[in-house]
Amino acid sequence: MTTTSFSVDSYTPLRLVSFTNDLLYSFCLSLWSRWCSWQSAGQGPIQGQANHFRMQATGDSKNVVPYGIKRYHDETVRLYQVLEMGLEGRDYLVGDGKGKYSLADILTFPWALWYRFAGIRNDEVGPNVKAWIERIKQRPAVQKGLKVPTESELLKNLDDPNWMPPMPEI
């Protein structure tokens, strides 16, 4: 986390994804560090396991592990409840007031955008998280990035709240 903090502060002199040296800097840095740690130690690995067990080790595979499917699905849902609470009354994860777009949002957003690939239904994700996803999706740089290398047809499906990616039968 220290390396990431140093890199953000050193290589973004305007601190577009960091925080200025005001009275809230230490508080914001602490909150920023907590969310980045939550993402890298929780959301990323746990949702990654949910994706694996749900999408790869199912169907007629001899690798079906019902316990793994349920355990990682349920833990991913719990992590999205934590994210939901963290976004209560906020536009972004870190910063004074409603927050400021930061590396914490940048790290968390790609996983959150594709939560359905972990078998998470739309009704298992709260309104704060959904609004936050939409807010970040509207940022011009994010829209540009979502088209690299090319725009995926899957992005259009995300606008349908009932859409789920095709998944093997459990």
PDB file of C-alpha atoms in Angstrom:
ATOM      1  CA  MET A   1       0.000   0.000   0.000  1.00  0.00           C
ATOM      2  CA  THR A   2       2.901   2.365   0.743  1.00  0.00           C
ATOM      3  CA  THR A   3       4.281   1.870  -2.769  1.00  0.00           C
ATOM      4  CA  THR A   4       0.875   2.593  -4.289  1.00  0.00           C
ATOM      5  CA  SER A   5       0.461   5.721  -2.172  1.00  0.00           C
ATOM      6  CA  PHE A   6       3.943   6.944  -3.116  1.00  0.00           C
ATOM      7  CA  SER A   7       3.287   6.260  -6.812  1.00  0.00           C
ATOM      8  CA  VAL A   8      -0.038   8.085  -6.818  1.00  0.00           C
ATOM      9  CA  ASP A   9       1.384  11.123  -5.038  1.00  0.00           C
ATOM     10  CA  SER A  10       4.626  11.192  -7.056  1.00  0.00           C
ATOM     11  CA  TYR A  11       3.286  10.575 -10.541  1.00  0.00           C
ATOM     12  CA  THR A  12       0.070  12.565 -10.398  1.00  0.00           C
ATOM     13  CA  PRO A  13       1.220  16.056  -9.378  1.00  0.00           C
ATOM     14  CA  LEU A  14      -2.314  17.425  -9.681  1.00  0.00           C
ATOM     15  CA  ARG A  15      -3.444  14.607  -7.406  1.00  0.00           C
ATOM     16  CA  LEU A  16      -6.387  13.799  -9.621  1.00  0.00           C
ATOM     17  CA  VAL A  17      -6.806  10.434  -7.923  1.00  0.00           C
ATOM     18  CA  SER A  18      -5.278  11.324  -4.559  1.00  0.00           C
ATOM     19  CA  PHE A  19      -5.815  14.048  -1.960  1.00  0.00           C
ATOM     20  CA  THR A  20      -4.283  17.441  -1.352  1.00  0.00           C
ATOM     21  CA  ASN A  21      -2.275  18.221   1.757  1.00  0.00           C
ATOM     22  CA  ASP A  22      -5.123  19.733   3.743  1.00  0.00           C
ATOM     23  CA  LEU A  23      -6.219  19.033   7.310  1.00  0.00           C
ATOM     24  CA  LEU A  24      -8.144  15.967   6.175  1.00  0.00           C
ATOM     25  CA  TYR A  25      -5.201  14.416   4.331  1.00  0.00           C
ATOM     26  CA  SER A  26      -4.323  11.896   7.071  1.00  0.00           C
ATOM     27  CA  PHE A  27      -7.948  10.880   7.530  1.00  0.00           C
ATOM     28  CA  CYS A  28      -8.492  10.535   3.786  1.00  0.00           C
ATOM     29  CA  LEU A  29      -5.251   8.603   3.368  1.00  0.00           C
ATOM     30  CA  SER A  30      -6.298   6.209   6.141  1.00  0.00           C
ATOM     31  CA  LEU A  31      -9.726   5.683   4.576  1.00  0.00           C
ATOM     32  CA  TRP A  32      -8.165   5.337   1.132  1.00  0.00           C
ATOM     33  CA  SER A  33      -5.728   2.728   2.438  1.00  0.00           C
ATOM     34  CA  ARG A  34      -8.564   0.815   4.110  1.00  0.00           C
ATOM     35  CA  TRP A  35     -10.654   0.664   0.914  1.00  0.00           C
ATOM     36  CA  CYS A  36      -7.672  -0.302  -1.245  1.00  0.00           C
ATOM     37  CA  SER A  37      -6.857  -3.073   1.251  1.00  0.00           C
ATOM     38  CA  TRP A  38     -10.517  -4.177   1.290  1.00  0.00           C
ATOM     39  CA  GLN A  39     -10.435  -4.446  -2.482  1.00  0.00           C
ATOM     40  CA  SER A  40      -7.100  -6.241  -2.805  1.00  0.00           C
ATOM     41  CA  ALA A  41      -7.623  -8.629   0.128  1.00  0.00           C
ATOM     42  CA  GLY A  42     -11.397  -9.072  -0.088  1.00  0.00           C
ATOM     43  CA  GLN A  43     -13.310  -8.144  -3.206  1.00  0.00           C
ATOM     44  CA  GLY A  44     -10.670  -9.186  -5.759  1.00  0.00           C
ATOM     45  CA  PRO A  45      -9.697 -12.595  -4.404  1.00  0.00           C
ATOM     46  CA  ILE A  46     -13.116 -13.594  -3.061  1.00  0.00           C
ATOM     47  CA  GLN A  47     -15.051 -12.516  -6.146  1.00  0.00           C
ATOM     48  CA  GLY A  48     -12.356 -14.159  -8.251  1.00  0.00           C
ATOM     49  CA  GLN A  49     -12.994 -17.442  -6.435  1.00  0.00           C
ATOM     50  CA  ALA A  50     -16.758 -16.974  -6.866  1.00  0.00           C
ATOM     51  CA  ASN A  51     -16.182 -16.437 -10.593  1.00  0.00           C
ATOM     52  CA  HIS A  52     -14.064 -19.585 -10.768  1.00  0.00           C
ATOM     53  CA  PHE A  53     -16.361 -21.896  -8.851  1.00  0.00           C
ATOM     54  CA  ARG A  54     -19.462 -20.567 -10.591  1.00  0.00           C
ATOM     55  CA  MET A  55     -18.168 -20.420 -14.149  1.00  0.00           C
ATOM     56  CA  GLN A  56     -15.440 -23.062 -14.383  1.00  0.00           C
ATOM     57  CA  ALA A  57     -15.974 -25.859 -11.885  1.00  0.00           C
ATOM     58  CA  THR A  58     -19.633 -26.615 -12.556  1.00  0.00           C
ATOM     59  CA  GLY A  59     -21.876 -28.634 -14.823  1.00  0.00           C
ATOM     60  CA  ASP A  60     -20.707 -32.148 -15.612  1.00  0.00           C
ATOM     61  CA  SER A  61     -17.212 -31.323 -14.437  1.00  0.00           C
ATOM     62  CA  LYS A  62     -15.744 -33.679 -11.847  1.00  0.00           C
ATOM     63  CA  ASN A  63     -14.547 -30.497 -10.149  1.00  0.00           C
ATOM     64  CA  VAL A  64     -17.984 -29.320  -8.970  1.00  0.00           C
ATOM     65  CA  VAL A  65     -17.640 -28.163  -5.386  1.00  0.00           C
ATOM     66  CA  PRO A  66     -21.068 -27.061  -4.096  1.00  0.00           C
ATOM     67  CA  TYR A  67     -19.499 -25.860  -0.848  1.00  0.00           C
ATOM     68  CA  GLY A  68     -17.051 -23.627  -2.773  1.00  0.00           C
ATOM     69  CA  ILE A  69     -19.792 -22.236  -5.004  1.00  0.00           C
ATOM     70  CA  LYS A  70     -21.994 -21.334  -2.033  1.00  0.00           C
ATOM     71  CA  ARG A  71     -19.195 -20.134   0.218  1.00  0.00           C
ATOM     72  CA  TYR A  72     -17.659 -17.706  -2.300  1.00  0.00           C
ATOM     73  CA  HIS A  73     -21.038 -16.518  -3.576  1.00  0.00           C
ATOM     74  CA  ASP A  74     -22.217 -15.741  -0.045  1.00  0.00           C
ATOM     75  CA  GLU A  75     -18.952 -14.037   0.904  1.00  0.00           C
ATOM     76  CA  THR A  76     -19.048 -11.930  -2.271  1.00  0.00           C
ATOM     77  CA  VAL A  77     -22.611 -10.858  -1.422  1.00  0.00           C
ATOM     78  CA  ARG A  78     -21.400  -9.925   2.078  1.00  0.00           C
ATOM     79  CA  LEU A  79     -18.565  -7.862   0.605  1.00  0.00           C
ATOM     80  CA  TYR A  80     -21.069  -5.980  -1.554  1.00  0.00           C
ATOM     81  CA  GLN A  81     -23.070  -5.260   1.611  1.00  0.00           C
ATOM     82  CA  VAL A  82     -19.899  -3.714   3.092  1.00  0.00           C
ATOM     83  CA  LEU A  83     -19.466  -1.643  -0.076  1.00  0.00           C
ATOM     84  CA  GLU A  84     -23.142  -0.632   0.096  1.00  0.00           C
ATOM     85  CA  MET A  85     -22.704   0.669   3.651  1.00  0.00           C
ATOM     86  CA  GLY A  86     -19.469   2.444   2.738  1.00  0.00           C
ATOM     87  CA  LEU A  87     -21.230   4.311  -0.063  1.00  0.00           C
ATOM     88  CA  GLU A  88     -24.187   5.404   2.079  1.00  0.00           C
ATOM     89  CA  GLY A  89     -24.570   9.158   1.495  1.00  0.00           C
ATOM     90  CA  ARG A  90     -21.453   9.265  -0.694  1.00  0.00           C
ATOM     91  CA  ASP A  91     -20.614   9.524  -4.379  1.00  0.00           C
ATOM     92  CA  TYR A  92     -17.158   7.971  -4.014  1.00  0.00           C
ATOM     93  CA  LEU A  93     -15.392   5.785  -1.467  1.00  0.00           C
ATOM     94  CA  VAL A  94     -12.913   8.286  -0.035  1.00  0.00           C
ATOM     95  CA  GLY A  95     -12.724  11.992   0.656  1.00  0.00           C
ATOM     96  CA  ASP A  96     -14.497  14.749   2.491  1.00  0.00           C
ATOM     97  CA  GLY A  97     -18.252  15.147   2.101  1.00  0.00           C
ATOM     98  CA  LYS A  98     -19.562  12.921  -0.664  1.00  0.00           C
ATOM     99  CA  GLY A  99     -16.028  11.852  -1.558  1.00  0.00           C
ATOM    100  CA  LYS A 100     -13.623  12.269  -4.441  1.00  0.00           C
ATOM    101  CA  TYR A 101     -12.867   9.849  -7.262  1.00  0.00           C
ATOM    102  CA  SER A 102      -9.689   8.059  -6.202  1.00  0.00           C
ATOM    103  CA  LEU A 103      -7.593   4.973  -6.721  1.00  0.00           C
ATOM    104  CA  ALA A 104      -9.914   3.149  -4.305  1.00  0.00           C
ATOM    105  CA  ASP A 105     -12.771   3.621  -6.801  1.00  0.00           C
ATOM    106  CA  ILE A 106     -10.528   2.758  -9.745  1.00  0.00           C
ATOM    107  CA  LEU A 107      -9.454  -0.538  -8.128  1.00  0.00           C
ATOM    108  CA  THR A 108     -12.955  -1.525  -6.999  1.00  0.00           C
ATOM    109  CA  PHE A 109     -15.008  -0.535 -10.047  1.00  0.00           C
ATOM    110  CA  PRO A 110     -13.962  -3.220 -12.589  1.00  0.00           C
ATOM    111  CA  TRP A 111     -14.892  -6.022 -10.211  1.00  0.00           C
ATOM    112  CA  ALA A 112     -18.144  -4.317  -9.240  1.00  0.00           C
ATOM    113  CA  LEU A 113     -19.097  -3.739 -12.869  1.00  0.00           C
ATOM    114  CA  TRP A 114     -18.997  -7.471 -13.576  1.00  0.00           C
ATOM    115  CA  TYR A 115     -20.509  -8.804 -10.323  1.00  0.00           C
ATOM    116  CA  ARG A 116     -23.007 -10.944 -12.247  1.00  0.00           C
ATOM    117  CA  PHE A 117     -20.188 -13.179 -13.490  1.00  0.00           C
ATOM    118  CA  ALA A 118     -19.779 -14.314  -9.892  1.00  0.00           C
ATOM    119  CA  GLY A 119     -23.420 -15.426  -9.919  1.00  0.00           C
ATOM    120  CA  ILE A 120     -24.497 -12.344  -7.955  1.00  0.00           C
ATOM    121  CA  ARG A 121     -28.040 -11.380  -8.912  1.00  0.00           C
ATOM    122  CA  ASN A 122     -29.030  -7.763  -9.437  1.00  0.00           C
ATOM    123  CA  ASP A 123     -31.269  -7.878  -6.344  1.00  0.00           C
ATOM    124  CA  GLU A 124     -28.267  -8.910  -4.208  1.00  0.00           C
ATOM    125  CA  VAL A 125     -26.507  -5.588  -4.855  1.00  0.00           C
ATOM    126  CA  GLY A 126     -27.767  -2.475  -3.104  1.00  0.00           C
ATOM    127  CA  PRO A 127     -28.849   0.851  -4.624  1.00  0.00           C
ATOM    128  CA  ASN A 128     -25.767   2.759  -3.428  1.00  0.00           C
ATOM    129  CA  VAL A 129     -23.445   0.333  -5.219  1.00  0.00           C
ATOM    130  CA  LYS A 130     -25.562   0.402  -8.386  1.00  0.00           C
ATOM    131  CA  ALA A 131     -25.615   4.232  -8.412  1.00  0.00           C
ATOM    132  CA  TRP A 132     -21.846   4.315  -7.804  1.00  0.00           C
ATOM    133  CA  ILE A 133     -21.246   1.891 -10.712  1.00  0.00           C
ATOM    134  CA  GLU A 134     -23.378   4.061 -13.006  1.00  0.00           C
ATOM    135  CA  ARG A 135     -21.636   7.247 -11.831  1.00  0.00           C
ATOM    136  CA  ILE A 136     -18.209   5.810 -12.612  1.00  0.00           C
ATOM    137  CA  LYS A 137     -19.380   4.326 -15.933  1.00  0.00           C
ATOM    138  CA  GLN A 138     -20.314   7.861 -17.044  1.00  0.00           C
ATOM    139  CA  ARG A 139     -16.800   9.233 -16.572  1.00  0.00           C
ATOM    140  CA  PRO A 140     -15.301   9.934 -20.031  1.00  0.00           C
ATOM    141  CA  ALA A 141     -12.005   8.148 -19.325  1.00  0.00           C
ATOM    142  CA  VAL A 142     -13.870   5.084 -18.033  1.00  0.00           C
ATOM    143  CA  GLN A 143     -16.114   5.031 -21.115  1.00  0.00           C
ATOM    144  CA  LYS A 144     -13.002   5.182 -23.278  1.00  0.00           C
ATOM    145  CA  GLY A 145     -11.308   2.426 -21.264  1.00  0.00           C
ATOM    146  CA  LEU A 146     -14.308   0.113 -21.529  1.00  0.00           C
ATOM    147  CA  LYS A 147     -13.816   0.107 -25.302  1.00  0.00           C
ATOM    148  CA  VAL A 148     -10.228  -1.183 -25.117  1.00  0.00           C
ATOM    149  CA  PRO A 149      -9.323  -3.245 -27.061  1.00  0.00           C
ATOM    150  CA  THR A 150     -12.879  -3.126 -28.484  1.00  0.00           C
ATOM    151  CA  GLU A 151     -16.286  -2.491 -27.014  1.00  0.00           C
ATOM    152  CA  SER A 152     -17.753  -5.731 -25.693  1.00  0.00           C
ATOM    153  CA  GLU A 153     -21.296  -6.756 -26.517  1.00  0.00           C
ATOM    154  CA  LEU A 154     -21.531  -7.759 -22.859  1.00  0.00           C
ATOM    155  CA  LEU A 155     -21.498  -4.081 -21.818  1.00  0.00           C
ATOM    156  CA  LYS A 156     -24.889  -3.568 -23.469  1.00  0.00           C
ATOM    157  CA  ASN A 157     -26.309  -6.458 -21.446  1.00  0.00           C
ATOM    158  CA  LEU A 158     -25.352  -4.769 -18.171  1.00  0.00           C
ATOM    159  CA  ASP A 159     -28.103  -2.184 -18.702  1.00  0.00           C
ATOM    160  CA  ASP A 160     -30.730  -4.939 -18.377  1.00  0.00           C
ATOM    161  CA  PRO A 161     -31.274  -5.582 -14.638  1.00  0.00           C
ATOM    162  CA  ASN A 162     -32.564  -9.097 -15.376  1.00  0.00           C
ATOM    163  CA  TRP A 163     -29.596 -10.181 -17.501  1.00  0.00           C
ATOM    164  CA  MET A 164     -27.259 -12.826 -16.155  1.00  0.00           C
ATOM    165  CA  PRO A 165     -24.328 -14.238 -18.109  1.00  0.00           C
ATOM    166  CA  PRO A 166     -24.815 -17.766 -19.373  1.00  0.00           C
ATOM    167  CA  MET A 167     -23.622 -20.094 -16.660  1.00  0.00           C
ATOM    168  CA  PRO A 168     -23.256 -23.827 -16.404  1.00  0.00           C
ATOM    169  CA  GLU A 169     -25.962 -25.641 -14.487  1.00  0.00           C
ATOM    170  CA  ILE A 170     -25.101 -26.453 -10.893  1.00  0.00           C
TER     171      ILE A 170
END
